[in-house]
Amino acid sequence: MGRELQSPCLHNLWIPDGSKEVPFDRLAARTLLREGLDEIFAVEYSPHHMKDSLESKLFGIGSESFVVGSHEFYLGYALSRGKLICLDLGHFHPTESVADKVSALLLFAPGLVFHLSRGVRWDSDHVVILNDEIRAVMEEIVRARALGRVFLALDYFDGSINRVGAWVIGARAALKGILAALLMPETTLRNADAAGDGFRRLAAREEAVTLPLGAVWDRFCLEAGVPTGASVQAEIARYERDVLAVRD
Ligand SMILES: [Mn+2]
């Protein structure tokens, strides 16, 4: 795919592994996973065609007591093997900040992959919306000047929502997150931060919350020749009526 597209294709590996009950030998399972991955990656492909990433999980239903491919496992594996680490926003403790990991990992990793999903309680993969976590991750990427070193991946597992609508909402939420981060009063915030002026930093940040993001977004959409605001819904309804509904 990457060769044909003349653009690197990202191959992300995630394995649903682990056990419901407490295992005896965690090391044996992780040693086996390390060996298995080494076999999978034995054949090298050009990074111009394909980039490999590995994604961890905290736990899942049915693997409450042990997940072989934990964050520490894959972090160690990816960094030691020259692979990319993929951070799924729904694969960490609900109170754990994935945004905080950006600056830490970028110091040691060549790049990062984000599975931008929306965790709800212990589940993930809900359609991305412009929530605090998306904003925080984008702010960290933008402030680290790392837009060129990250891959942003989305998914639309929730089949109960119009497929095109889910795709549009998720993709636009991710783009809005980047825009919101780019529009932050960076110089003011950076200066207040450097001066140790906690009040000025907090005040500037709070002011930024109500800055007119929507107006800039609408202008961006107009210049790009794509629907703005509620006309998105009308356009999706038209597509559903004129294209999807008449498919055999
Ligand atoms: Mn994922």
PDB file of C-alpha atoms and ligand atoms in Angstrom:
ATOM      1  CA  MET A   1       0.000   0.000   0.000  1.00  0.00           C
ATOM      2  CA  GLY A   2       2.716   2.442   0.976  1.00  0.00           C
ATOM      3  CA  ARG A   3       4.650   1.741  -2.192  1.00  0.00           C
ATOM      4  CA  GLU A   4       1.627   2.244  -4.409  1.00  0.00           C
ATOM      5  CA  LEU A   5       0.530   5.388  -2.565  1.00  0.00           C
ATOM      6  CA  GLN A   6       4.113   6.699  -2.402  1.00  0.00           C
ATOM      7  CA  SER A   7       3.386   7.575   1.187  1.00  0.00           C
ATOM      8  CA  PRO A   8       4.228   5.497   4.270  1.00  0.00           C
ATOM      9  CA  CYS A   9       1.470   3.165   5.412  1.00  0.00           C
ATOM     10  CA  LEU A  10       1.161   2.774   9.160  1.00  0.00           C
ATOM     11  CA  HIS A  11       0.802  -0.774  10.395  1.00  0.00           C
ATOM     12  CA  ASN A  12      -0.379  -0.803  13.995  1.00  0.00           C
ATOM     13  CA  LEU A  13      -0.237  -4.007  15.992  1.00  0.00           C
ATOM     14  CA  TRP A  14      -2.533  -4.637  18.928  1.00  0.00           C
ATOM     15  CA  ILE A  15      -3.153  -8.049  20.409  1.00  0.00           C
ATOM     16  CA  PRO A  16      -6.032  -8.827  22.772  1.00  0.00           C
ATOM     17  CA  ASP A  17      -4.116 -10.924  25.284  1.00  0.00           C
ATOM     18  CA  GLY A  18      -4.098 -11.706  28.965  1.00  0.00           C
ATOM     19  CA  SER A  19      -6.063 -13.632  31.523  1.00  0.00           C
ATOM     20  CA  LYS A  20      -9.117 -13.219  33.689  1.00  0.00           C
ATOM     21  CA  GLU A  21      -7.419 -14.901  36.628  1.00  0.00           C
ATOM     22  CA  VAL A  22      -4.117 -14.151  38.303  1.00  0.00           C
ATOM     23  CA  PRO A  23      -1.331 -15.874  36.344  1.00  0.00           C
ATOM     24  CA  PHE A  24       1.657 -17.573  37.926  1.00  0.00           C
ATOM     25  CA  ASP A  25       4.374 -16.805  35.389  1.00  0.00           C
ATOM     26  CA  ARG A  26       4.021 -13.305  33.924  1.00  0.00           C
ATOM     27  CA  LEU A  27       7.597 -13.314  32.703  1.00  0.00           C
ATOM     28  CA  ALA A  28       7.082 -16.450  30.592  1.00  0.00           C
ATOM     29  CA  ALA A  29       4.083 -14.898  28.819  1.00  0.00           C
ATOM     30  CA  ARG A  30       5.932 -11.669  28.139  1.00  0.00           C
ATOM     31  CA  THR A  31       9.051 -13.484  26.975  1.00  0.00           C
ATOM     32  CA  LEU A  32       6.883 -15.419  24.520  1.00  0.00           C
ATOM     33  CA  LEU A  33       5.296 -12.186  23.265  1.00  0.00           C
ATOM     34  CA  ARG A  34       8.707 -10.593  22.794  1.00  0.00           C
ATOM     35  CA  GLU A  35       9.910 -13.598  20.797  1.00  0.00           C
ATOM     36  CA  GLY A  36       6.700 -13.648  18.764  1.00  0.00           C
ATOM     37  CA  LEU A  37       7.023  -9.992  17.878  1.00  0.00           C
ATOM     38  CA  ASP A  38      10.660 -10.455  16.902  1.00  0.00           C
ATOM     39  CA  GLU A  39       9.538 -13.177  14.493  1.00  0.00           C
ATOM     40  CA  ILE A  40       6.786 -10.962  13.074  1.00  0.00           C
ATOM     41  CA  PHE A  41       9.238  -8.125  12.487  1.00  0.00           C
ATOM     42  CA  ALA A  42      12.047 -10.358  11.174  1.00  0.00           C
ATOM     43  CA  VAL A  43      11.301  -9.213   7.629  1.00  0.00           C
ATOM     44  CA  GLU A  44      12.232  -5.558   7.263  1.00  0.00           C
ATOM     45  CA  TYR A  45      10.297  -3.215   5.035  1.00  0.00           C
ATOM     46  CA  SER A  46      11.312   0.202   3.815  1.00  0.00           C
ATOM     47  CA  PRO A  47      10.240   2.936   6.251  1.00  0.00           C
ATOM     48  CA  HIS A  48       9.314   4.927   3.149  1.00  0.00           C
ATOM     49  CA  HIS A  49       6.580   2.347   2.509  1.00  0.00           C
ATOM     50  CA  MET A  50       5.590   1.168   5.959  1.00  0.00           C
ATOM     51  CA  LYS A  51       6.003   2.172   9.576  1.00  0.00           C
ATOM     52  CA  ASP A  52       5.249  -0.276  12.367  1.00  0.00           C
ATOM     53  CA  SER A  53       3.665   0.761  15.629  1.00  0.00           C
ATOM     54  CA  LEU A  54       2.686  -1.185  18.724  1.00  0.00           C
ATOM     55  CA  GLU A  55      -0.250  -0.463  20.976  1.00  0.00           C
ATOM     56  CA  SER A  56      -0.612  -1.345  24.636  1.00  0.00           C
ATOM     57  CA  LYS A  57      -3.684  -1.909  26.746  1.00  0.00           C
ATOM     58  CA  LEU A  58      -4.296  -1.549  30.461  1.00  0.00           C
ATOM     59  CA  PHE A  59      -6.812  -4.359  30.748  1.00  0.00           C
ATOM     60  CA  GLY A  60      -9.933  -5.562  29.052  1.00  0.00           C
ATOM     61  CA  ILE A  61     -13.079  -7.522  29.805  1.00  0.00           C
ATOM     62  CA  GLY A  62     -11.826 -11.088  30.250  1.00  0.00           C
ATOM     63  CA  SER A  63      -8.248 -10.018  30.947  1.00  0.00           C
ATOM     64  CA  GLU A  64      -8.753  -8.188  34.214  1.00  0.00           C
ATOM     65  CA  SER A  65      -5.859  -9.773  36.084  1.00  0.00           C
ATOM     66  CA  PHE A  66      -3.132  -9.717  33.470  1.00  0.00           C
ATOM     67  CA  VAL A  67      -2.460  -8.091  30.111  1.00  0.00           C
ATOM     68  CA  VAL A  68       0.750  -9.362  28.537  1.00  0.00           C
ATOM     69  CA  GLY A  69       1.176  -6.355  26.257  1.00  0.00           C
ATOM     70  CA  SER A  70       1.089  -3.674  28.929  1.00  0.00           C
ATOM     71  CA  HIS A  71       2.303  -0.112  28.373  1.00  0.00           C
ATOM     72  CA  GLU A  72       5.683  -0.842  29.943  1.00  0.00           C
ATOM     73  CA  PHE A  73       6.106  -3.943  27.780  1.00  0.00           C
ATOM     74  CA  TYR A  74       5.393  -2.190  24.507  1.00  0.00           C
ATOM     75  CA  LEU A  75       7.282   0.948  25.460  1.00  0.00           C
ATOM     76  CA  GLY A  76      10.374  -1.144  26.091  1.00  0.00           C
ATOM     77  CA  TYR A  77       9.833  -3.201  22.961  1.00  0.00           C
ATOM     78  CA  ALA A  78       9.217  -0.231  20.657  1.00  0.00           C
ATOM     79  CA  LEU A  79      12.143   1.837  21.913  1.00  0.00           C
ATOM     80  CA  SER A  80      14.583  -1.085  21.809  1.00  0.00           C
ATOM     81  CA  ARG A  81      13.458  -2.219  18.332  1.00  0.00           C
ATOM     82  CA  GLY A  82      13.135   1.170  16.642  1.00  0.00           C
ATOM     83  CA  LYS A  83       9.354   0.878  16.306  1.00  0.00           C
ATOM     84  CA  LEU A  84       6.706   3.484  17.019  1.00  0.00           C
ATOM     85  CA  ILE A  85       4.631   3.351  20.176  1.00  0.00           C
ATOM     86  CA  CYS A  86       0.902   3.883  19.735  1.00  0.00           C
ATOM     87  CA  LEU A  87      -1.015   5.547  22.543  1.00  0.00           C
ATOM     88  CA  ASP A  88      -4.700   4.708  22.551  1.00  0.00           C
ATOM     89  CA  LEU A  89      -6.585   7.351  24.503  1.00  0.00           C
ATOM     90  CA  GLY A  90      -8.910   4.654  25.790  1.00  0.00           C
ATOM     91  CA  HIS A  91      -6.205   2.232  26.937  1.00  0.00           C
ATOM     92  CA  PHE A  92      -5.072   3.908  30.132  1.00  0.00           C
ATOM     93  CA  HIS A  93      -6.535   4.487  33.542  1.00  0.00           C
ATOM     94  CA  PRO A  94      -9.461   6.933  33.221  1.00  0.00           C
ATOM     95  CA  THR A  95      -7.638   9.481  35.390  1.00  0.00           C
ATOM     96  CA  GLU A  96      -4.279   9.018  33.626  1.00  0.00           C
ATOM     97  CA  SER A  97      -3.299  11.800  31.217  1.00  0.00           C
ATOM     98  CA  VAL A  98      -2.127  10.562  27.831  1.00  0.00           C
ATOM     99  CA  ALA A  99      -1.277  14.181  26.965  1.00  0.00           C
ATOM    100  CA  ASP A 100       1.355  14.188  29.693  1.00  0.00           C
ATOM    101  CA  LYS A 101       3.143  11.308  27.982  1.00  0.00           C
ATOM    102  CA  VAL A 102       3.764  13.288  24.780  1.00  0.00           C
ATOM    103  CA  SER A 103       6.697  15.412  25.944  1.00  0.00           C
ATOM    104  CA  ALA A 104       8.214  12.524  27.894  1.00  0.00           C
ATOM    105  CA  LEU A 105       8.153  10.097  24.972  1.00  0.00           C
ATOM    106  CA  LEU A 106       9.188  12.569  22.277  1.00  0.00           C
ATOM    107  CA  LEU A 107      12.539  12.961  24.021  1.00  0.00           C
ATOM    108  CA  PHE A 108      13.340   9.327  23.332  1.00  0.00           C
ATOM    109  CA  ALA A 109      11.119   8.130  20.499  1.00  0.00           C
ATOM    110  CA  PRO A 110      11.499   9.071  16.827  1.00  0.00           C
ATOM    111  CA  GLY A 111       7.766   9.739  16.633  1.00  0.00           C
ATOM    112  CA  LEU A 112       4.448   8.834  18.159  1.00  0.00           C
ATOM    113  CA  VAL A 113       1.206   7.306  16.999  1.00  0.00           C
ATOM    114  CA  PHE A 114      -2.068   8.236  18.623  1.00  0.00           C
ATOM    115  CA  HIS A 115      -5.186   6.158  18.418  1.00  0.00           C
ATOM    116  CA  LEU A 116      -7.545   9.049  19.046  1.00  0.00           C
ATOM    117  CA  SER A 117     -10.483   7.302  20.596  1.00  0.00           C
ATOM    118  CA  ARG A 118     -12.865   8.323  23.345  1.00  0.00           C
ATOM    119  CA  GLY A 119     -12.887   6.137  26.392  1.00  0.00           C
ATOM    120  CA  VAL A 120     -16.088   5.875  28.379  1.00  0.00           C
ATOM    121  CA  ARG A 121     -15.540   4.265  31.774  1.00  0.00           C
ATOM    122  CA  TRP A 122     -13.463   1.184  30.905  1.00  0.00           C
ATOM    123  CA  ASP A 123     -14.452   0.993  27.267  1.00  0.00           C
ATOM    124  CA  SER A 124     -12.804   2.851  24.404  1.00  0.00           C
ATOM    125  CA  ASP A 125     -13.398   3.497  20.725  1.00  0.00           C
ATOM    126  CA  HIS A 126     -16.323   5.871  21.044  1.00  0.00           C
ATOM    127  CA  VAL A 127     -16.420   8.480  18.264  1.00  0.00           C
ATOM    128  CA  VAL A 128     -13.961  11.292  18.920  1.00  0.00           C
ATOM    129  CA  ILE A 129     -15.434  14.597  20.018  1.00  0.00           C
ATOM    130  CA  LEU A 130     -13.688  17.818  20.959  1.00  0.00           C
ATOM    131  CA  ASN A 131     -13.309  16.970  24.634  1.00  0.00           C
ATOM    132  CA  ASP A 132     -10.703  17.989  27.192  1.00  0.00           C
ATOM    133  CA  GLU A 133      -8.468  15.021  26.436  1.00  0.00           C
ATOM    134  CA  ILE A 134      -8.304  15.682  22.698  1.00  0.00           C
ATOM    135  CA  ARG A 135      -7.556  19.342  23.410  1.00  0.00           C
ATOM    136  CA  ALA A 136      -4.842  18.441  25.901  1.00  0.00           C
ATOM    137  CA  VAL A 137      -3.136  15.943  23.561  1.00  0.00           C
ATOM    138  CA  MET A 138      -3.175  18.421  20.668  1.00  0.00           C
ATOM    139  CA  GLU A 139      -1.828  21.197  22.890  1.00  0.00           C
ATOM    140  CA  GLU A 140       1.110  19.018  23.892  1.00  0.00           C
ATOM    141  CA  ILE A 141       1.828  18.014  20.277  1.00  0.00           C
ATOM    142  CA  VAL A 142       1.643  21.618  19.051  1.00  0.00           C
ATOM    143  CA  ARG A 143       3.742  23.021  21.912  1.00  0.00           C
ATOM    144  CA  ALA A 144       6.392  20.372  21.289  1.00  0.00           C
ATOM    145  CA  ARG A 145       6.425  21.428  17.592  1.00  0.00           C
ATOM    146  CA  ALA A 146       5.817  17.770  16.880  1.00  0.00           C
ATOM    147  CA  LEU A 147       3.004  17.828  14.310  1.00  0.00           C
ATOM    148  CA  GLY A 148       5.483  16.454  11.783  1.00  0.00           C
ATOM    149  CA  ARG A 149       6.503  13.580  14.067  1.00  0.00           C
ATOM    150  CA  VAL A 150       3.110  12.208  15.020  1.00  0.00           C
ATOM    151  CA  PHE A 151       0.516  10.069  13.297  1.00  0.00           C
ATOM    152  CA  LEU A 152      -3.087  10.648  14.298  1.00  0.00           C
ATOM    153  CA  ALA A 153      -5.352   7.657  13.787  1.00  0.00           C
ATOM    154  CA  LEU A 154      -9.076   7.591  14.350  1.00  0.00           C
ATOM    155  CA  ASP A 155     -11.686   4.867  14.389  1.00  0.00           C
ATOM    156  CA  TYR A 156     -15.438   4.645  14.223  1.00  0.00           C
ATOM    157  CA  PHE A 157     -16.339   1.420  15.958  1.00  0.00           C
ATOM    158  CA  ASP A 158     -19.758   2.624  17.101  1.00  0.00           C
ATOM    159  CA  GLY A 159     -21.911   1.179  14.326  1.00  0.00           C
ATOM    160  CA  SER A 160     -25.108   2.632  15.827  1.00  0.00           C
ATOM    161  CA  ILE A 161     -24.277   6.040  14.320  1.00  0.00           C
ATOM    162  CA  ASN A 162     -24.498   7.045  10.650  1.00  0.00           C
ATOM    163  CA  ARG A 163     -21.107   5.931   9.293  1.00  0.00           C
ATOM    164  CA  VAL A 164     -20.353   9.062   7.297  1.00  0.00           C
ATOM    165  CA  GLY A 165     -21.619  11.244  10.137  1.00  0.00           C
ATOM    166  CA  ALA A 166     -19.401   9.495  12.679  1.00  0.00           C
ATOM    167  CA  TRP A 167     -16.390   9.847  10.378  1.00  0.00           C
ATOM    168  CA  VAL A 168     -17.042  13.548   9.776  1.00  0.00           C
ATOM    169  CA  ILE A 169     -17.599  14.327  13.457  1.00  0.00           C
ATOM    170  CA  GLY A 170     -14.500  12.433  14.565  1.00  0.00           C
ATOM    171  CA  ALA A 171     -12.173  13.779  11.893  1.00  0.00           C
ATOM    172  CA  ARG A 172     -13.406  17.325  12.387  1.00  0.00           C
ATOM    173  CA  ALA A 173     -13.071  17.059  16.175  1.00  0.00           C
ATOM    174  CA  ALA A 174      -9.431  16.043  15.760  1.00  0.00           C
ATOM    175  CA  LEU A 175      -8.799  18.956  13.374  1.00  0.00           C
ATOM    176  CA  LYS A 176     -10.587  21.372  15.701  1.00  0.00           C
ATOM    177  CA  GLY A 177      -8.376  20.153  18.512  1.00  0.00           C
ATOM    178  CA  ILE A 178      -5.270  21.000  16.471  1.00  0.00           C
ATOM    179  CA  LEU A 179      -6.741  24.401  15.559  1.00  0.00           C
ATOM    180  CA  ALA A 180      -7.622  25.169  19.182  1.00  0.00           C
ATOM    181  CA  ALA A 181      -4.061  24.321  20.219  1.00  0.00           C
ATOM    182  CA  LEU A 182      -2.612  26.515  17.456  1.00  0.00           C
ATOM    183  CA  LEU A 183      -4.837  29.422  18.552  1.00  0.00           C
ATOM    184  CA  MET A 184      -3.702  29.377  22.182  1.00  0.00           C
ATOM    185  CA  PRO A 185      -1.951  32.660  23.133  1.00  0.00           C
ATOM    186  CA  GLU A 186       1.372  30.871  23.152  1.00  0.00           C
ATOM    187  CA  THR A 187       3.740  33.772  23.800  1.00  0.00           C
ATOM    188  CA  THR A 188       1.712  35.044  26.761  1.00  0.00           C
ATOM    189  CA  LEU A 189       1.434  31.576  28.262  1.00  0.00           C
ATOM    190  CA  ARG A 190       5.069  30.678  27.629  1.00  0.00           C
ATOM    191  CA  ASN A 191       6.293  33.936  29.184  1.00  0.00           C
ATOM    192  CA  ALA A 192       4.076  33.557  32.245  1.00  0.00           C
ATOM    193  CA  ASP A 193       5.265  29.966  32.581  1.00  0.00           C
ATOM    194  CA  ALA A 194       8.924  30.948  32.325  1.00  0.00           C
ATOM    195  CA  ALA A 195       8.451  33.799  34.810  1.00  0.00           C
ATOM    196  CA  GLY A 196       6.827  31.463  37.288  1.00  0.00           C
ATOM    197  CA  ASP A 197       3.755  33.706  37.294  1.00  0.00           C
ATOM    198  CA  GLY A 198       1.083  31.183  38.084  1.00  0.00           C
ATOM    199  CA  PHE A 199      -1.721  33.723  38.244  1.00  0.00           C
ATOM    200  CA  ARG A 200      -0.972  35.242  34.813  1.00  0.00           C
ATOM    201  CA  ARG A 201      -0.646  31.771  33.293  1.00  0.00           C
ATOM    202  CA  LEU A 202      -3.941  30.621  34.773  1.00  0.00           C
ATOM    203  CA  ALA A 203      -5.713  33.849  33.811  1.00  0.00           C
ATOM    204  CA  ALA A 204      -4.455  33.725  30.210  1.00  0.00           C
ATOM    205  CA  ARG A 205      -5.412  30.093  29.910  1.00  0.00           C
ATOM    206  CA  GLU A 206      -8.892  30.761  31.266  1.00  0.00           C
ATOM    207  CA  GLU A 207      -9.334  33.714  28.864  1.00  0.00           C
ATOM    208  CA  ALA A 208      -8.384  31.438  25.979  1.00  0.00           C
ATOM    209  CA  VAL A 209     -11.247  29.044  26.772  1.00  0.00           C
ATOM    210  CA  THR A 210     -13.851  31.496  25.445  1.00  0.00           C
ATOM    211  CA  LEU A 211     -11.877  32.879  22.500  1.00  0.00           C
ATOM    212  CA  PRO A 212     -13.859  32.515  19.240  1.00  0.00           C
ATOM    213  CA  LEU A 213     -12.588  29.142  18.026  1.00  0.00           C
ATOM    214  CA  GLY A 214     -15.815  28.520  16.098  1.00  0.00           C
ATOM    215  CA  ALA A 215     -15.455  31.634  13.953  1.00  0.00           C
ATOM    216  CA  VAL A 216     -11.914  30.685  12.931  1.00  0.00           C
ATOM    217  CA  TRP A 217     -13.019  27.120  12.251  1.00  0.00           C
ATOM    218  CA  ASP A 218     -15.906  28.294  10.045  1.00  0.00           C
ATOM    219  CA  ARG A 219     -13.554  30.555   8.103  1.00  0.00           C
ATOM    220  CA  PHE A 220     -11.141  27.651   7.659  1.00  0.00           C
ATOM    221  CA  CYS A 221     -13.976  25.461   6.338  1.00  0.00           C
ATOM    222  CA  LEU A 222     -15.182  28.197   3.982  1.00  0.00           C
ATOM    223  CA  GLU A 223     -11.700  28.654   2.536  1.00  0.00           C
ATOM    224  CA  ALA A 224     -11.389  24.879   2.148  1.00  0.00           C
ATOM    225  CA  GLY A 225     -14.728  24.760   0.344  1.00  0.00           C
ATOM    226  CA  VAL A 226     -16.342  22.355   2.815  1.00  0.00           C
ATOM    227  CA  PRO A 227     -19.618  22.656   4.768  1.00  0.00           C
ATOM    228  CA  THR A 228     -19.714  24.647   7.986  1.00  0.00           C
ATOM    229  CA  GLY A 229     -21.909  24.341  11.063  1.00  0.00           C
ATOM    230  CA  ALA A 230     -25.290  22.678  10.735  1.00  0.00           C
ATOM    231  CA  SER A 231     -24.972  22.437   6.931  1.00  0.00           C
ATOM    232  CA  VAL A 232     -22.735  19.426   7.613  1.00  0.00           C
ATOM    233  CA  GLN A 233     -25.802  17.529   8.801  1.00  0.00           C
ATOM    234  CA  ALA A 234     -27.802  18.526   5.722  1.00  0.00           C
ATOM    235  CA  GLU A 235     -24.960  17.445   3.447  1.00  0.00           C
ATOM    236  CA  ILE A 236     -24.698  14.050   5.165  1.00  0.00           C
ATOM    237  CA  ALA A 237     -28.495  13.586   4.965  1.00  0.00           C
ATOM    238  CA  ARG A 238     -28.350  14.420   1.245  1.00  0.00           C
ATOM    239  CA  TYR A 239     -25.548  11.890   0.707  1.00  0.00           C
ATOM    240  CA  GLU A 240     -27.478   9.228   2.608  1.00  0.00           C
ATOM    241  CA  ARG A 241     -30.600   9.898   0.485  1.00  0.00           C
ATOM    242  CA  ASP A 242     -28.964  10.307  -2.915  1.00  0.00           C
ATOM    243  CA  VAL A 243     -26.037   7.885  -2.723  1.00  0.00           C
ATOM    244  CA  LEU A 244     -26.248   5.348   0.115  1.00  0.00           C
ATOM    245  CA  ALA A 245     -29.974   4.637  -0.098  1.00  0.00           C
ATOM    246  CA  VAL A 246     -29.869   3.828  -3.824  1.00  0.00           C
ATOM    247  CA  ARG A 247     -26.964   1.385  -3.607  1.00  0.00           C
ATOM    248  CA  ASP A 248     -27.840  -2.201  -4.471  1.00  0.00           C
TER     249      ASP A 248
HETATM  250 MN    MN B   1      -6.674   1.289  19.794  1.00  0.00          MN
END
